[in-house]
Amino acid sequence: MSHRKLRTIEMNRLSIEEFHDAEKLPLIVVLDDVRSMYNVGSVFRTCDAFRVKAIYLCGITATPPHPEIHKTALGAEDAVQWRYFATADEAVEELHREGCFVYSVEQVENSTKLNQLTKDNSQLTIDNRQLRGKAIDGNSIAVVFGNEVKGVHQSVVDASDGCLEIPQFGTKHSMNVSVTAGIVIWEFARTMNFF
Amino acid sequence: MSHRKLRTIEMNRLSIEEFHDAEKLPLIVVLDDVRSMYNVGSVFRTCDAFRVKAIYLCGITATPPHPEIHKTALGAEDAVQWRYFATADEAVEELHREGCFVYSVEQVENSTKLNQLTKDNSQLTIDNRQLRGKAIDGNSIAVVFGNEVKGVHQSVVDASDGCLEIPQFGTKHSMNVSVTAGIVIWEFARTMNFF
């Protein structure tokens, strides 16, 4: 069976206009004080690949346009919608006003392990949101990723509706934030049947 | 429900000795001409997290010890077993001699989409290996990741037993190699029921 490598022209890549019009994965990615612009750019590239709805850049997280973001985003920063918030706390407040269910990605007590994410808790949690008494804007979920050293602020963790944790089995229990975001976004795309 | 962040001491991290003695994910990660030492370090960190059996570093891929690998591996390069090969072709030959089933991760004709990976094709493919007429060393699978620009060499793709592709839906169809490796390693750990 031939495994000829595809040429770029064969990959059915969307134009930026087609991207803007296309159905999105109902997921919003929040970056809370992410220091490295390479990580920010890499997250943009992953969010482009899985057509994530939006990226919320918070605190010290740099915003496009910036040459160092571009170096790893390679233009994905022009496709994926983004907003800036002075703090991730404000972003979470806004997300709650919009009816989003917010997960922080952190190693905490009583976390939901990412391998336990199912269609039920990736897709909806309608009940949780009705309990919150807030509007529902098409079932969006938000996931917050934190600073490379300090992680997600405890105040943001406390304001979240749940915490997600990637189970780890080695000597470090610390993965690169753009790798972590890639795995989490993939797992939402997979369990939300985006393919 | 309390979501107090865990302290490092509460994370049950393994010592390097415990890591060496622990059961491994039966997966070997092959890096074919990966240029960036940050990517190499990041892959080491992910392989530590999921207790990958070994990393085969090939061609221009840098090897530890190196300060730039350490900057993103953060010590994971001391835990995860690795070997160096002058070319990925030689690594694949050796893997075949050991009875491994080898996947290249590439966008090619007739690829297996990563979301179609099941316990059956992540775990065994015994039949394939028996057809190869080679010894089976405990059901290991190898996955080859290529250069940041050129991908996996066509000769390595041709020598592989199958190709895996992460489906992508955006404007770029190109993710960072350490993010790609993170998603693929996660998906093997998940479908192999390593958790």
mmCIF file of C-alpha atoms in Angstrom:
data_model
loop_
_atom_site.group_PDB
_atom_site.id
_atom_site.type_symbol
_atom_site.label_atom_id
_atom_site.label_comp_id
_atom_site.label_asym_id
_atom_site.label_seq_id
_atom_site.Cartn_x
_atom_site.Cartn_y
_atom_site.Cartn_z
ATOM 1 C CA MET A 1 0.000 0.000 0.000
ATOM 2 C CA SER A 2 1.498 3.329 -1.063
ATOM 3 C CA HIS A 3 2.414 5.765 1.690
ATOM 4 C CA ARG A 4 3.471 8.625 -0.566
ATOM 5 C CA LYS A 5 3.840 11.827 1.450
ATOM 6 C CA LEU A 6 1.117 14.341 0.639
ATOM 7 C CA ARG A 7 2.057 17.602 -1.025
ATOM 8 C CA THR A 8 0.896 20.748 0.747
ATOM 9 C CA ILE A 9 -1.655 21.356 -1.999
ATOM 10 C CA GLU A 10 -3.239 17.943 -1.293
ATOM 11 C CA MET A 11 -3.890 18.648 2.394
ATOM 12 C CA ASN A 12 -7.185 20.530 1.974
ATOM 13 C CA ARG A 13 -5.938 23.398 4.077
ATOM 14 C CA LEU A 14 -8.491 26.142 4.685
ATOM 15 C CA SER A 15 -7.929 29.754 3.696
ATOM 16 C CA ILE A 16 -8.237 32.231 6.563
ATOM 17 C CA GLU A 17 -11.692 33.244 5.274
ATOM 18 C CA GLU A 18 -12.818 29.600 5.107
ATOM 19 C CA PHE A 19 -11.452 29.086 8.629
ATOM 20 C CA HIS A 20 -13.483 32.016 9.959
ATOM 21 C CA ASP A 21 -16.672 30.620 8.371
ATOM 22 C CA ALA A 22 -16.080 26.973 9.362
ATOM 23 C CA GLU A 23 -17.724 25.223 12.302
ATOM 24 C CA LYS A 24 -15.492 25.416 15.369
ATOM 25 C CA LEU A 25 -14.685 23.001 18.157
ATOM 26 C CA PRO A 26 -16.813 24.465 21.018
ATOM 27 C CA LEU A 27 -13.742 24.956 23.182
ATOM 28 C CA ILE A 28 -12.067 28.151 24.403
ATOM 29 C CA VAL A 29 -8.409 27.966 25.443
ATOM 30 C CA VAL A 30 -7.324 30.339 28.238
ATOM 31 C CA LEU A 31 -3.624 31.038 28.869
ATOM 32 C CA ASP A 32 -2.977 32.346 32.388
ATOM 33 C CA ASP A 33 0.420 34.107 32.586
ATOM 34 C CA VAL A 34 2.183 31.921 30.010
ATOM 35 C CA ARG A 35 5.695 33.321 29.832
ATOM 36 C CA SER A 36 7.197 31.805 26.686
ATOM 37 C CA MET A 37 6.115 33.257 23.361
ATOM 38 C CA TYR A 38 7.192 30.012 21.705
ATOM 39 C CA ASN A 39 4.606 28.241 23.839
ATOM 40 C CA VAL A 40 1.958 30.838 22.914
ATOM 41 C CA GLY A 41 2.753 30.412 19.213
ATOM 42 C CA SER A 42 2.697 26.636 19.476
ATOM 43 C CA VAL A 43 -0.727 26.738 21.190
ATOM 44 C CA PHE A 44 -2.017 28.956 18.359
ATOM 45 C CA ARG A 45 -0.813 26.353 15.841
ATOM 46 C CA THR A 46 -2.582 23.518 17.710
ATOM 47 C CA CYS A 47 -5.776 25.610 18.037
ATOM 48 C CA ASP A 48 -5.665 26.227 14.290
ATOM 49 C CA ALA A 49 -5.286 22.481 13.625
ATOM 50 C CA PHE A 50 -8.378 21.603 15.689
ATOM 51 C CA ARG A 51 -10.369 24.755 14.842
ATOM 52 C CA VAL A 52 -10.685 25.875 18.456
ATOM 53 C CA LYS A 53 -13.274 28.650 18.910
ATOM 54 C CA ALA A 54 -10.999 31.209 20.588
ATOM 55 C CA ILE A 55 -7.882 31.765 22.680
ATOM 56 C CA TYR A 56 -8.047 34.108 25.674
ATOM 57 C CA LEU A 57 -4.581 35.513 26.473
ATOM 58 C CA CYS A 58 -4.296 36.704 30.070
ATOM 59 C CA GLY A 59 -1.883 38.632 32.262
ATOM 60 C CA ILE A 60 1.745 38.479 31.110
ATOM 61 C CA THR A 61 0.840 36.220 28.159
ATOM 62 C CA ALA A 62 2.053 38.031 25.032
ATOM 63 C CA THR A 63 -0.370 38.857 22.218
ATOM 64 C CA PRO A 64 0.043 38.871 18.418
ATOM 65 C CA PRO A 65 1.415 40.361 16.343
ATOM 66 C CA HIS A 66 4.878 39.482 17.663
ATOM 67 C CA PRO A 67 7.870 37.987 15.819
ATOM 68 C CA GLU A 68 8.536 35.374 18.528
ATOM 69 C CA ILE A 69 4.917 34.214 18.554
ATOM 70 C CA HIS A 70 5.001 34.095 14.764
ATOM 71 C CA LYS A 71 8.126 31.930 14.834
ATOM 72 C CA THR A 72 6.147 28.991 16.254
ATOM 73 C CA ALA A 73 2.596 29.987 15.204
ATOM 74 C CA LEU A 74 3.661 30.337 11.547
ATOM 75 C CA GLY A 75 0.567 32.362 10.675
ATOM 76 C CA ALA A 76 -1.964 30.431 12.796
ATOM 77 C CA GLU A 77 -2.234 33.605 14.900
ATOM 78 C CA ASP A 78 -4.053 35.226 11.948
ATOM 79 C CA ALA A 79 -6.650 32.442 11.785
ATOM 80 C CA VAL A 80 -7.619 31.706 15.391
ATOM 81 C CA GLN A 81 -9.772 34.334 17.127
ATOM 82 C CA TRP A 82 -8.195 35.725 20.305
ATOM 83 C CA ARG A 83 -8.880 38.251 23.088
ATOM 84 C CA TYR A 84 -6.742 39.730 25.843
ATOM 85 C CA PHE A 85 -7.698 39.986 29.552
ATOM 86 C CA ALA A 86 -5.619 41.670 32.251
ATOM 87 C CA THR A 87 -6.145 38.642 34.497
ATOM 88 C CA ALA A 88 -7.402 35.096 33.997
ATOM 89 C CA ASP A 89 -9.870 35.795 36.842
ATOM 90 C CA GLU A 90 -11.558 38.367 34.591
ATOM 91 C CA ALA A 91 -11.562 35.922 31.677
ATOM 92 C CA VAL A 92 -13.258 33.267 33.827
ATOM 93 C CA GLU A 93 -15.863 35.811 35.029
ATOM 94 C CA GLU A 94 -16.648 36.679 31.424
ATOM 95 C CA LEU A 95 -16.790 32.996 30.431
ATOM 96 C CA HIS A 96 -19.207 32.319 33.267
ATOM 97 C CA ARG A 97 -21.384 35.253 32.151
ATOM 98 C CA GLU A 98 -21.459 33.622 28.701
ATOM 99 C CA GLY A 99 -22.503 30.307 30.277
ATOM 100 C CA CYS A 100 -19.276 28.441 29.710
ATOM 101 C CA PHE A 101 -18.190 25.543 31.863
ATOM 102 C CA VAL A 102 -14.587 26.239 32.925
ATOM 103 C CA TYR A 103 -11.945 23.589 33.614
ATOM 104 C CA SER A 104 -8.521 24.474 34.988
ATOM 105 C CA VAL A 105 -5.781 22.074 33.936
ATOM 106 C CA GLU A 106 -3.847 21.431 37.123
ATOM 107 C CA GLN A 107 -2.563 18.762 39.469
ATOM 108 C CA VAL A 108 -4.992 19.296 42.372
ATOM 109 C CA GLU A 109 -6.994 17.379 44.929
ATOM 110 C CA ASN A 110 -10.181 15.849 43.464
ATOM 111 C CA SER A 111 -9.201 16.465 39.830
ATOM 112 C CA THR A 112 -10.906 14.734 36.918
ATOM 113 C CA LYS A 113 -8.285 12.620 35.144
ATOM 114 C CA LEU A 114 -8.145 13.380 31.428
ATOM 115 C CA ASN A 115 -8.606 9.694 30.532
ATOM 116 C CA GLN A 116 -11.948 9.830 32.384
ATOM 117 C CA LEU A 117 -13.199 12.609 30.117
ATOM 118 C CA THR A 118 -16.226 11.276 28.272
ATOM 119 C CA LYS A 119 -18.610 12.622 25.702
ATOM 120 C CA ASP A 120 -20.911 13.460 28.636
ATOM 121 C CA ASN A 121 -18.518 15.726 30.470
ATOM 122 C CA SER A 122 -16.746 17.094 27.434
ATOM 123 C CA GLN A 123 -19.928 17.922 25.607
ATOM 124 C CA LEU A 124 -22.350 19.356 27.991
ATOM 125 C CA THR A 125 -22.676 19.469 31.729
ATOM 126 C CA ILE A 126 -25.980 21.216 31.059
ATOM 127 C CA ASP A 127 -27.063 20.412 34.613
ATOM 128 C CA ASN A 128 -24.077 22.136 36.093
ATOM 129 C CA ARG A 129 -24.748 25.184 34.008
ATOM 130 C CA GLN A 130 -28.420 25.269 34.826
ATOM 131 C CA LEU A 131 -27.407 25.088 38.470
ATOM 132 C CA ARG A 132 -25.246 28.100 37.844
ATOM 133 C CA GLY A 133 -28.429 29.831 36.580
ATOM 134 C CA LYS A 134 -26.612 31.262 33.612
ATOM 135 C CA ALA A 135 -27.310 31.440 29.902
ATOM 136 C CA ILE A 136 -26.025 28.649 27.673
ATOM 137 C CA ASP A 137 -24.320 29.792 24.498
ATOM 138 C CA GLY A 138 -24.052 26.607 22.522
ATOM 139 C CA ASN A 139 -22.323 24.350 25.008
ATOM 140 C CA SER A 140 -18.865 25.862 25.097
ATOM 141 C CA ILE A 141 -16.225 24.588 27.453
ATOM 142 C CA ALA A 142 -13.170 26.573 28.476
ATOM 143 C CA VAL A 143 -9.834 25.101 29.573
ATOM 144 C CA VAL A 144 -7.272 27.181 31.469
ATOM 145 C CA PHE A 145 -3.519 26.481 31.186
ATOM 146 C CA GLY A 146 -1.112 28.201 33.550
ATOM 147 C CA ASN A 147 2.373 29.602 33.849
ATOM 148 C CA GLU A 148 5.309 27.303 33.053
ATOM 149 C CA VAL A 149 6.536 27.324 36.658
ATOM 150 C CA LYS A 150 3.620 28.313 38.880
ATOM 151 C CA GLY A 151 0.723 26.760 36.956
ATOM 152 C CA VAL A 152 -2.812 28.189 37.108
ATOM 153 C CA HIS A 153 -3.398 30.777 39.852
ATOM 154 C CA GLN A 154 -5.176 29.248 42.857
ATOM 155 C CA SER A 155 -7.890 31.959 42.578
ATOM 156 C CA VAL A 156 -8.583 30.830 39.001
ATOM 157 C CA VAL A 157 -8.617 27.175 40.085
ATOM 158 C CA ASP A 158 -11.099 28.125 42.835
ATOM 159 C CA ALA A 159 -13.350 29.977 40.372
ATOM 160 C CA SER A 160 -13.334 27.054 37.918
ATOM 161 C CA ASP A 161 -16.156 24.522 37.664
ATOM 162 C CA GLY A 162 -13.750 21.594 37.586
ATOM 163 C CA CYS A 163 -10.109 20.626 37.283
ATOM 164 C CA LEU A 164 -8.593 18.353 34.674
ATOM 165 C CA GLU A 165 -5.328 16.515 35.205
ATOM 166 C CA ILE A 166 -3.225 14.505 32.783
ATOM 167 C CA PRO A 167 -2.169 11.392 34.729
ATOM 168 C CA GLN A 168 1.633 11.103 34.802
ATOM 169 C CA PHE A 169 3.827 8.194 35.831
ATOM 170 C CA GLY A 170 7.430 9.358 35.699
ATOM 171 C CA THR A 171 10.056 11.219 37.678
ATOM 172 C CA LYS A 172 8.940 14.786 36.877
ATOM 173 C CA HIS A 173 5.145 15.184 36.739
ATOM 174 C CA SER A 174 5.568 18.305 34.678
ATOM 175 C CA MET A 175 5.074 18.547 30.948
ATOM 176 C CA ASN A 176 5.648 21.469 28.634
ATOM 177 C CA VAL A 177 2.538 23.714 28.592
ATOM 178 C CA SER A 178 2.153 23.568 24.804
ATOM 179 C CA VAL A 179 2.375 19.760 24.900
ATOM 180 C CA THR A 180 -0.164 19.671 27.732
ATOM 181 C CA ALA A 181 -2.490 21.950 25.755
ATOM 182 C CA GLY A 182 -2.057 19.745 22.673
ATOM 183 C CA ILE A 183 -3.060 16.594 24.567
ATOM 184 C CA VAL A 184 -6.054 18.265 26.256
ATOM 185 C CA ILE A 185 -7.332 19.903 23.033
ATOM 186 C CA TRP A 186 -6.919 16.591 21.179
ATOM 187 C CA GLU A 187 -8.881 14.768 23.888
ATOM 188 C CA PHE A 188 -11.759 17.279 23.679
ATOM 189 C CA ALA A 189 -11.799 17.061 19.870
ATOM 190 C CA ARG A 190 -11.848 13.255 20.126
ATOM 191 C CA THR A 191 -14.527 12.949 22.806
ATOM 192 C CA MET A 192 -16.655 15.684 21.210
ATOM 193 C CA ASN A 193 -16.576 13.619 17.977
ATOM 194 C CA PHE A 194 -15.194 16.562 16.003
ATOM 195 C CA PHE A 195 -13.627 14.196 13.445
ATOM 196 C CA MET B 1 -15.104 20.348 46.599
ATOM 197 C CA SER B 2 -11.555 21.446 47.357
ATOM 198 C CA HIS B 3 -9.197 21.853 44.420
ATOM 199 C CA ARG B 4 -6.075 22.655 46.418
ATOM 200 C CA LYS B 5 -3.000 22.480 44.200
ATOM 201 C CA LEU B 6 -0.805 19.503 45.039
ATOM 202 C CA ARG B 7 2.647 20.086 46.432
ATOM 203 C CA THR B 8 5.498 18.415 44.582
ATOM 204 C CA ILE B 9 5.935 15.968 47.435
ATOM 205 C CA GLU B 10 2.316 14.818 47.051
ATOM 206 C CA MET B 11 2.677 13.860 43.381
ATOM 207 C CA ASN B 12 4.139 10.365 43.910
ATOM 208 C CA ARG B 13 7.008 11.093 41.572
ATOM 209 C CA LEU B 14 9.349 8.169 40.979
ATOM 210 C CA SER B 15 13.048 8.296 41.709
ATOM 211 C CA ILE B 16 15.281 7.508 38.735
ATOM 212 C CA GLU B 17 15.928 4.029 40.191
ATOM 213 C CA GLU B 18 12.191 3.408 40.647
ATOM 214 C CA PHE B 19 11.630 4.603 37.077
ATOM 215 C CA HIS B 20 14.175 2.131 35.719
ATOM 216 C CA ASP B 21 12.492 -0.736 37.598
ATOM 217 C CA ALA B 22 8.895 0.266 36.762
ATOM 218 C CA GLU B 23 6.754 -1.289 34.046
ATOM 219 C CA LYS B 24 7.044 0.710 30.837
ATOM 220 C CA LEU B 25 4.579 1.661 28.143
ATOM 221 C CA PRO B 26 5.558 -0.794 25.350
ATOM 222 C CA LEU B 27 6.312 2.063 22.973
ATOM 223 C CA ILE B 28 9.606 3.225 21.455
ATOM 224 C CA VAL B 29 9.815 6.803 20.193
ATOM 225 C CA VAL B 30 12.117 7.406 17.203
ATOM 226 C CA LEU B 31 13.247 10.941 16.292
ATOM 227 C CA ASP B 32 14.393 11.203 12.656
ATOM 228 C CA ASP B 33 16.559 14.320 12.134
ATOM 229 C CA VAL B 34 14.793 16.511 14.718
ATOM 230 C CA ARG B 35 16.641 19.811 14.582
ATOM 231 C CA SER B 36 15.552 21.667 17.720
ATOM 232 C CA MET B 37 17.068 20.599 21.005
ATOM 233 C CA TYR B 38 14.087 22.183 22.771
ATOM 234 C CA ASN B 39 11.869 19.722 20.915
ATOM 235 C CA VAL B 40 14.163 16.824 21.857
ATOM 236 C CA GLY B 41 14.068 17.880 25.522
ATOM 237 C CA SER B 42 10.323 18.303 25.469
ATOM 238 C CA VAL B 43 9.874 14.815 23.986
ATOM 239 C CA PHE B 44 12.087 13.399 26.778
ATOM 240 C CA ARG B 45 9.828 15.087 29.338
ATOM 241 C CA THR B 46 6.681 13.602 27.757
ATOM 242 C CA CYS B 47 8.311 10.148 27.529
ATOM 243 C CA ASP B 48 9.180 10.395 31.220
ATOM 244 C CA ALA B 49 5.564 11.295 32.063
ATOM 245 C CA PHE B 50 4.160 8.237 30.260
ATOM 246 C CA ARG B 51 7.097 5.894 31.061
ATOM 247 C CA VAL B 52 7.920 5.239 27.422
ATOM 248 C CA LYS B 53 10.299 2.263 26.989
ATOM 249 C CA ALA B 54 13.008 4.096 25.004
ATOM 250 C CA ILE B 55 13.829 6.984 22.695
ATOM 251 C CA TYR B 56 15.922 6.336 19.567
ATOM 252 C CA LEU B 57 17.704 9.531 18.471
ATOM 253 C CA CYS B 58 18.679 9.449 14.805
ATOM 254 C CA GLY B 59 20.765 11.466 12.346
ATOM 255 C CA ILE B 60 21.150 15.137 13.270
ATOM 256 C CA THR B 61 18.995 14.710 16.396
ATOM 257 C CA ALA B 62 21.120 15.854 19.344
ATOM 258 C CA THR B 63 21.827 13.522 22.257
ATOM 259 C CA PRO B 64 22.134 14.149 26.012
ATOM 260 C CA PRO B 65 23.910 15.443 27.917
ATOM 261 C CA HIS B 66 23.419 18.892 26.409
ATOM 262 C CA PRO B 67 22.432 22.155 28.137
ATOM 263 C CA GLU B 68 19.759 23.000 25.537
ATOM 264 C CA ILE B 69 18.151 19.563 25.815
ATOM 265 C CA HIS B 70 18.286 19.883 29.591
ATOM 266 C CA LYS B 71 16.547 23.265 29.435
ATOM 267 C CA THR B 72 13.296 21.593 28.331
ATOM 268 C CA ALA B 73 13.896 18.016 29.539
ATOM 269 C CA LEU B 74 14.607 19.225 33.096
ATOM 270 C CA GLY B 75 16.281 15.948 34.065
ATOM 271 C CA ALA B 76 13.913 13.595 32.219
ATOM 272 C CA GLU B 77 16.887 12.778 29.960
ATOM 273 C CA ASP B 78 18.444 10.940 32.934
ATOM 274 C CA ALA B 79 15.369 8.748 33.418
ATOM 275 C CA VAL B 80 14.276 7.672 29.940
ATOM 276 C CA GLN B 81 16.484 5.099 28.204
ATOM 277 C CA TRP B 82 17.863 6.281 24.842
ATOM 278 C CA ARG B 83 20.080 5.111 21.983
ATOM 279 C CA TYR B 84 21.645 6.870 19.012
ATOM 280 C CA PHE B 85 21.528 5.688 15.370
ATOM 281 C CA ALA B 86 23.294 7.360 12.444
ATOM 282 C CA THR B 87 20.074 7.113 10.412
ATOM 283 C CA ALA B 88 16.435 6.355 11.182
ATOM 284 C CA ASP B 89 16.622 3.665 8.480
ATOM 285 C CA GLU B 90 19.113 1.781 10.670
ATOM 286 C CA ALA B 91 16.884 2.273 13.720
ATOM 287 C CA VAL B 92 13.890 0.822 11.856
ATOM 288 C CA GLU B 93 15.986 -2.154 10.685
ATOM 289 C CA GLU B 94 16.997 -2.838 14.275
ATOM 290 C CA LEU B 95 13.401 -2.441 15.480
ATOM 291 C CA HIS B 96 12.233 -4.920 12.859
ATOM 292 C CA ARG B 97 14.923 -7.390 13.933
ATOM 293 C CA GLU B 98 13.528 -7.033 17.470
ATOM 294 C CA GLY B 99 10.011 -7.746 16.167
ATOM 295 C CA CYS B 100 8.616 -4.254 16.642
ATOM 296 C CA PHE B 101 5.740 -2.911 14.589
ATOM 297 C CA VAL B 102 6.819 0.501 13.250
ATOM 298 C CA TYR B 103 4.508 3.431 12.548
ATOM 299 C CA SER B 104 5.727 6.622 10.867
ATOM 300 C CA VAL B 105 3.778 9.704 11.886
ATOM 301 C CA GLU B 106 3.170 11.524 8.619
ATOM 302 C CA GLN B 107 0.555 13.005 6.349
ATOM 303 C CA VAL B 108 0.565 10.387 3.604
ATOM 304 C CA GLU B 109 -1.769 8.501 1.297
ATOM 305 C CA ASN B 110 -3.587 5.641 3.039
ATOM 306 C CA SER B 111 -2.586 6.730 6.560
ATOM 307 C CA THR B 112 -4.336 5.444 9.674
ATOM 308 C CA LYS B 113 -5.980 8.413 11.374
ATOM 309 C CA LEU B 114 -4.963 8.675 15.039
ATOM 310 C CA ASN B 115 -8.614 8.752 16.169
ATOM 311 C CA GLN B 116 -9.030 5.324 14.533
ATOM 312 C CA LEU B 117 -6.298 3.849 16.722
ATOM 313 C CA THR B 118 -7.879 1.137 18.833
ATOM 314 C CA LYS B 119 -6.708 -1.265 21.483
ATOM 315 C CA ASP B 120 -6.353 -3.811 18.670
ATOM 316 C CA ASN B 121 -3.901 -1.854 16.560
ATOM 317 C CA SER B 122 -2.120 -0.110 19.414
ATOM 318 C CA GLN B 123 -1.634 -3.263 21.397
ATOM 319 C CA LEU B 124 -0.658 -5.999 19.115
ATOM 320 C CA THR B 125 -0.896 -6.566 15.428
ATOM 321 C CA ILE B 126 0.460 -10.010 16.210
ATOM 322 C CA ASP B 127 -0.726 -11.184 12.820
ATOM 323 C CA ASN B 128 1.295 -8.563 11.027
ATOM 324 C CA ARG B 129 4.371 -9.520 12.958
ATOM 325 C CA GLN B 130 3.895 -13.208 12.405
ATOM 326 C CA LEU B 131 3.603 -12.393 8.731
ATOM 327 C CA ARG B 132 6.919 -10.612 9.030
ATOM 328 C CA GLY B 133 8.264 -13.902 10.397
ATOM 329 C CA LYS B 134 10.138 -12.145 13.152
ATOM 330 C CA ALA B 135 10.440 -12.620 16.874
ATOM 331 C CA ILE B 136 8.025 -10.828 19.161
ATOM 332 C CA ASP B 137 9.610 -9.116 22.129
ATOM 333 C CA GLY B 138 6.629 -8.302 24.274
ATOM 334 C CA ASN B 139 4.501 -6.455 21.776
ATOM 335 C CA SER B 140 6.421 -3.229 21.364
ATOM 336 C CA ILE B 141 5.332 -0.602 18.898
ATOM 337 C CA ALA B 142 7.623 2.121 17.563
ATOM 338 C CA VAL B 143 6.537 5.547 16.319
ATOM 339 C CA VAL B 144 8.808 7.697 14.156
ATOM 340 C CA PHE B 145 8.613 11.505 14.229
ATOM 341 C CA GLY B 146 10.446 13.543 11.608
ATOM 342 C CA ASN B 147 12.265 16.765 10.988
ATOM 343 C CA GLU B 148 10.432 20.024 11.753
ATOM 344 C CA VAL B 149 10.366 21.044 8.082
ATOM 345 C CA LYS B 150 10.817 17.897 5.995
ATOM 346 C CA GLY B 151 9.045 15.337 8.176
ATOM 347 C CA VAL B 152 9.994 11.650 8.194
ATOM 348 C CA HIS B 153 12.300 10.560 5.347
ATOM 349 C CA GLN B 154 10.363 8.826 2.546
ATOM 350 C CA SER B 155 12.715 5.813 2.839
ATOM 351 C CA VAL B 156 11.747 5.473 6.529
ATOM 352 C CA VAL B 157 8.057 5.870 5.666
ATOM 353 C CA ASP B 158 8.487 3.126 3.032
ATOM 354 C CA ALA B 159 10.196 0.796 5.516
ATOM 355 C CA SER B 160 7.471 1.339 8.138
ATOM 356 C CA ASP B 161 4.616 -1.105 8.736
ATOM 357 C CA GLY B 162 2.030 1.675 8.798
ATOM 358 C CA CYS B 163 1.569 5.430 8.920
ATOM 359 C CA LEU B 164 -0.316 7.379 11.565
ATOM 360 C CA GLU B 165 -1.736 10.828 10.909
ATOM 361 C CA ILE B 166 -3.304 13.314 13.295
ATOM 362 C CA PRO B 167 -6.367 14.667 11.475
ATOM 363 C CA GLN B 168 -6.168 18.457 11.161
ATOM 364 C CA PHE B 169 -8.843 20.962 10.155
ATOM 365 C CA GLY B 170 -7.221 24.390 9.998
ATOM 366 C CA THR B 171 -5.166 26.631 7.746
ATOM 367 C CA LYS B 172 -1.732 25.088 8.418
ATOM 368 C CA HIS B 173 -1.815 21.294 8.781
ATOM 369 C CA SER B 174 1.475 21.409 10.611
ATOM 370 C CA MET B 175 1.886 21.083 14.348
ATOM 371 C CA ASN B 176 5.005 21.403 16.460
ATOM 372 C CA VAL B 177 6.817 18.037 16.572
ATOM 373 C CA SER B 178 6.881 17.872 20.377
ATOM 374 C CA VAL B 179 3.128 18.605 20.484
ATOM 375 C CA THR B 180 2.531 15.938 17.832
ATOM 376 C CA ALA B 181 4.617 13.454 19.831
ATOM 377 C CA GLY B 182 2.674 14.359 22.997
ATOM 378 C CA ILE B 183 -0.677 13.664 21.348
ATOM 379 C CA VAL B 184 0.474 10.384 19.778
ATOM 380 C CA ILE B 185 2.149 9.086 22.968
ATOM 381 C CA TRP B 186 -0.965 10.040 24.984
ATOM 382 C CA GLU B 187 -3.199 8.181 22.521
ATOM 383 C CA PHE B 188 -1.066 5.028 22.786
ATOM 384 C CA ALA B 189 -1.042 5.232 26.592
ATOM 385 C CA ARG B 190 -4.833 5.674 26.566
ATOM 386 C CA THR B 191 -5.659 2.908 24.076
ATOM 387 C CA MET B 192 -3.105 0.533 25.650
ATOM 388 C CA ASN B 193 -4.926 1.063 28.981
ATOM 389 C CA PHE B 194 -1.728 2.139 30.690
ATOM 390 C CA PHE B 195 -3.692 4.146 33.272
#
